[in-house]
Short mmCIF file of C-alpha atoms in Angstrom, two decimals:
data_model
loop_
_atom_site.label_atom_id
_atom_site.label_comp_id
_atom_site.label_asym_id
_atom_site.label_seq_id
_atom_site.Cartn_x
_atom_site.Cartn_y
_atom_site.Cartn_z
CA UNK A 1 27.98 41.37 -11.66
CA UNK A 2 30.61 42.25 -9.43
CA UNK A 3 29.67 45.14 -8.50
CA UNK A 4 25.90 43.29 -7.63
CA UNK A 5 27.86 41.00 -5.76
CA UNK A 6 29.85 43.32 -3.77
CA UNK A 7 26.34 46.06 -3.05
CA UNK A 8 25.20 42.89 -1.69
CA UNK A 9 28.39 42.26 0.76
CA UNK A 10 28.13 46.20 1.58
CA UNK A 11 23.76 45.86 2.43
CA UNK A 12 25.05 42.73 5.17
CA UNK A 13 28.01 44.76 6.49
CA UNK A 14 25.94 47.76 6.84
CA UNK A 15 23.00 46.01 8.33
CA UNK A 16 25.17 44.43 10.70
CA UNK A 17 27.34 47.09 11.73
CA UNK A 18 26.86 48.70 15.53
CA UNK A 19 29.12 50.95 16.02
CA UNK A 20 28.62 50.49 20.60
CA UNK A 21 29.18 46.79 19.70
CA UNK A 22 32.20 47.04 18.24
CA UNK A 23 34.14 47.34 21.43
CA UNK A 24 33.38 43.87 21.72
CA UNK A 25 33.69 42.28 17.99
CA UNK A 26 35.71 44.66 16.32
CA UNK A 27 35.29 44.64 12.56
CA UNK A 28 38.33 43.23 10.60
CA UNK A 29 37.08 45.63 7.44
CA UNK A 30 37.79 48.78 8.93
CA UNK A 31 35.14 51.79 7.57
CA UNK A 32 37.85 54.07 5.77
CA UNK A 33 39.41 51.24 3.94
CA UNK A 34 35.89 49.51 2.75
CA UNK A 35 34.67 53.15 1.68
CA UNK A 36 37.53 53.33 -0.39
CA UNK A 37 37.20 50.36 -2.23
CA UNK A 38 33.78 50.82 -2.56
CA UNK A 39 34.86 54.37 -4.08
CA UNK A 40 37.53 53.51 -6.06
CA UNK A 41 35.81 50.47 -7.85
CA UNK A 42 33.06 52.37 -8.51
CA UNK A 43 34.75 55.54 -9.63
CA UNK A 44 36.97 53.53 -11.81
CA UNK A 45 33.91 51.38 -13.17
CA UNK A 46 31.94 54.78 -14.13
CA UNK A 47 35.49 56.07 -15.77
CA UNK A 48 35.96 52.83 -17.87
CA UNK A 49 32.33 53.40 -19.14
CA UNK A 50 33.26 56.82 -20.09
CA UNK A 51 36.42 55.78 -21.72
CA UNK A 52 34.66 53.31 -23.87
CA UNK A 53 32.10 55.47 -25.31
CA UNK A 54 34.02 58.58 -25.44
CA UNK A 55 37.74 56.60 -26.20
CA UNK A 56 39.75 59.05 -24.00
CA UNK A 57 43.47 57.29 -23.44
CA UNK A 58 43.51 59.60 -20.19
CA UNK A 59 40.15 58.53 -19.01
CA UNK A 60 41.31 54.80 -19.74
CA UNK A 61 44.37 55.00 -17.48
CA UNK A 62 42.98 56.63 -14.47
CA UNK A 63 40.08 54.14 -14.65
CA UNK A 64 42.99 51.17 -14.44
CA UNK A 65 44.78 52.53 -11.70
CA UNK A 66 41.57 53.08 -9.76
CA UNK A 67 40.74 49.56 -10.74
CA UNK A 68 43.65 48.32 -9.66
CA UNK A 69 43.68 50.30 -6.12
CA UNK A 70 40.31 48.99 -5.79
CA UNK A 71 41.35 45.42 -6.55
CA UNK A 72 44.60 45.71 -4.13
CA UNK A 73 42.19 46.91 -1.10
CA UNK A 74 39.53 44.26 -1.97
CA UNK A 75 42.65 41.63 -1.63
CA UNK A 76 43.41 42.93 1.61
CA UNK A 77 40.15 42.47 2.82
CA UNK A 78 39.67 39.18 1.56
CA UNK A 79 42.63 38.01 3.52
CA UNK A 80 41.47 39.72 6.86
CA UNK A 81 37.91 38.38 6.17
CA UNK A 82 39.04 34.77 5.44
CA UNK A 83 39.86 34.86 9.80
CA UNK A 84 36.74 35.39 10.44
CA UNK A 85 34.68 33.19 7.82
CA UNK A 86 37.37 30.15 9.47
CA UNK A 87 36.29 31.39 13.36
CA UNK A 88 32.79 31.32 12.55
CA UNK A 89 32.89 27.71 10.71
CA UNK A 90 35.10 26.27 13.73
CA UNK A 91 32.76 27.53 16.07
CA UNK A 92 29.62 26.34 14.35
CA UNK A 93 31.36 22.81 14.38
CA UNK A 94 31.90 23.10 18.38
CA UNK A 95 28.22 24.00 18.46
CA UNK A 96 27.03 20.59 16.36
CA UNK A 97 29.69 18.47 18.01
CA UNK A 98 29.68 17.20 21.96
CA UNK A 99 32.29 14.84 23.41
CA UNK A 100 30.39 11.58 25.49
CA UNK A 101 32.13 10.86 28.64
CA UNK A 102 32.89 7.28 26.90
CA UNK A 103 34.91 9.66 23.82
CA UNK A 104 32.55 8.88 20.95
CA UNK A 105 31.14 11.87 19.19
CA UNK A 106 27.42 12.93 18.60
CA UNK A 107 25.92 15.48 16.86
CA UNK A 108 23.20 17.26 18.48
CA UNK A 109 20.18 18.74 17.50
CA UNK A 110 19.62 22.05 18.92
CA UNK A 111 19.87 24.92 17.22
CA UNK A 112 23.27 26.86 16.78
CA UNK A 113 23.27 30.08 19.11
CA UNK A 114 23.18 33.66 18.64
CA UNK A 115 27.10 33.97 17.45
CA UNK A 116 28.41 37.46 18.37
CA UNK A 117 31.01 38.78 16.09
CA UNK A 118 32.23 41.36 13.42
CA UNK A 119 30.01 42.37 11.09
CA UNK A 120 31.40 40.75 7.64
CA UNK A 121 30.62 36.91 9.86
CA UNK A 122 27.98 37.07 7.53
CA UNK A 123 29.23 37.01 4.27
CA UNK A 124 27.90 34.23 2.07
CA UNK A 125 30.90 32.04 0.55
CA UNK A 126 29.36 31.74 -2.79
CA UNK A 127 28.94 35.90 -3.07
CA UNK A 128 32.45 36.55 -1.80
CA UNK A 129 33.68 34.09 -4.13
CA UNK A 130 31.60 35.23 -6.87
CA UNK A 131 32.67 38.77 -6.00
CA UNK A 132 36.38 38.33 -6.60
CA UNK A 133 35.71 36.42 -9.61
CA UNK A 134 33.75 39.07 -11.37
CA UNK A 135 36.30 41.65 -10.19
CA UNK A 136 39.42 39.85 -11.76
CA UNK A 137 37.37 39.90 -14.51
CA UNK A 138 36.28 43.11 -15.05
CA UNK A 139 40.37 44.10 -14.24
CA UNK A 140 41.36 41.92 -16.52
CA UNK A 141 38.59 43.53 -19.46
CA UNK A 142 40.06 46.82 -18.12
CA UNK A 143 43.35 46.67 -18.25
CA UNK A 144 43.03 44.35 -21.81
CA UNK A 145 40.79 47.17 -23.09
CA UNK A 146 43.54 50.61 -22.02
CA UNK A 147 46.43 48.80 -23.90
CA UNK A 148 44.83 48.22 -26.53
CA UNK A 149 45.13 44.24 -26.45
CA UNK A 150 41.18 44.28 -26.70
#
């Protein structure tokens, strides 16, 4: 599941991503460091799978540490994504919300514009969240399952 979740956040980023328009919204998940994650948590998940069916201690270990890098890089980007999720919600409140001249506040009803940004503005909530839940999980299985507490 959490690797559903995050081949789902890569298809938006890569969909999104225009390399020209970045001099404008720079992405805050830079390529190098998503590839990696994407590499390492997948890497690692293929090694646990061979660890389980073939019960190599040395195939268990590098699996956790790649794991783990994964999960370190995918906590990095979570914090420099969380900046953009909170731009992109302030800015879709300025769009629903106009002052009066008299100070009282209505909420119009046009539709929100075009919002230019980095690619990741996109992100669903509910996947991201879903995401990190399933990968906490999976470390936890893991690392439970290499030290033989599982």
């Amino acid at each position: 599941m959490a690797a559903a979740a995050g081949l789902y956040l890569l298809s938006i980023w890569l969909i999104e991503y225009d390399k020209d328009f970045q001099a404008v919204a720079a992405t805050r998940l830079p390529p190098p460091v998503l590839a990696a994650h994407v590499s390492l948590a997948g890497g690692g998940l293929v090694l646990w799978i061979y660890y389980l069916f073939y019960d190599n201690d040395d195939l268990g270990w590098i699996s956790a540490g790649a794991v783990c890098a994964a999960a370190v890089l995918g906590v990095v980007m979570a914090n420099r994504w969380l900046s953009v999720y909170r731009a992109k919600r302030a800015s879709i409140r300025l769009d629903r919300i106009a002052v009066r001249p008299l100070g009282a506040v209505a909420v119009l009803d046009r539709p929100a514009q075009h919002q230019e940004g980095p690619p990741e503005r996109n992100f669903p909530l509910p996947v991201v969240i879903a995401h990190g839940a399933f990968a906490a999980a999976t470390l936890t299985l893991v690392l439970l399952s290499v030290s033989g507490g599982g």
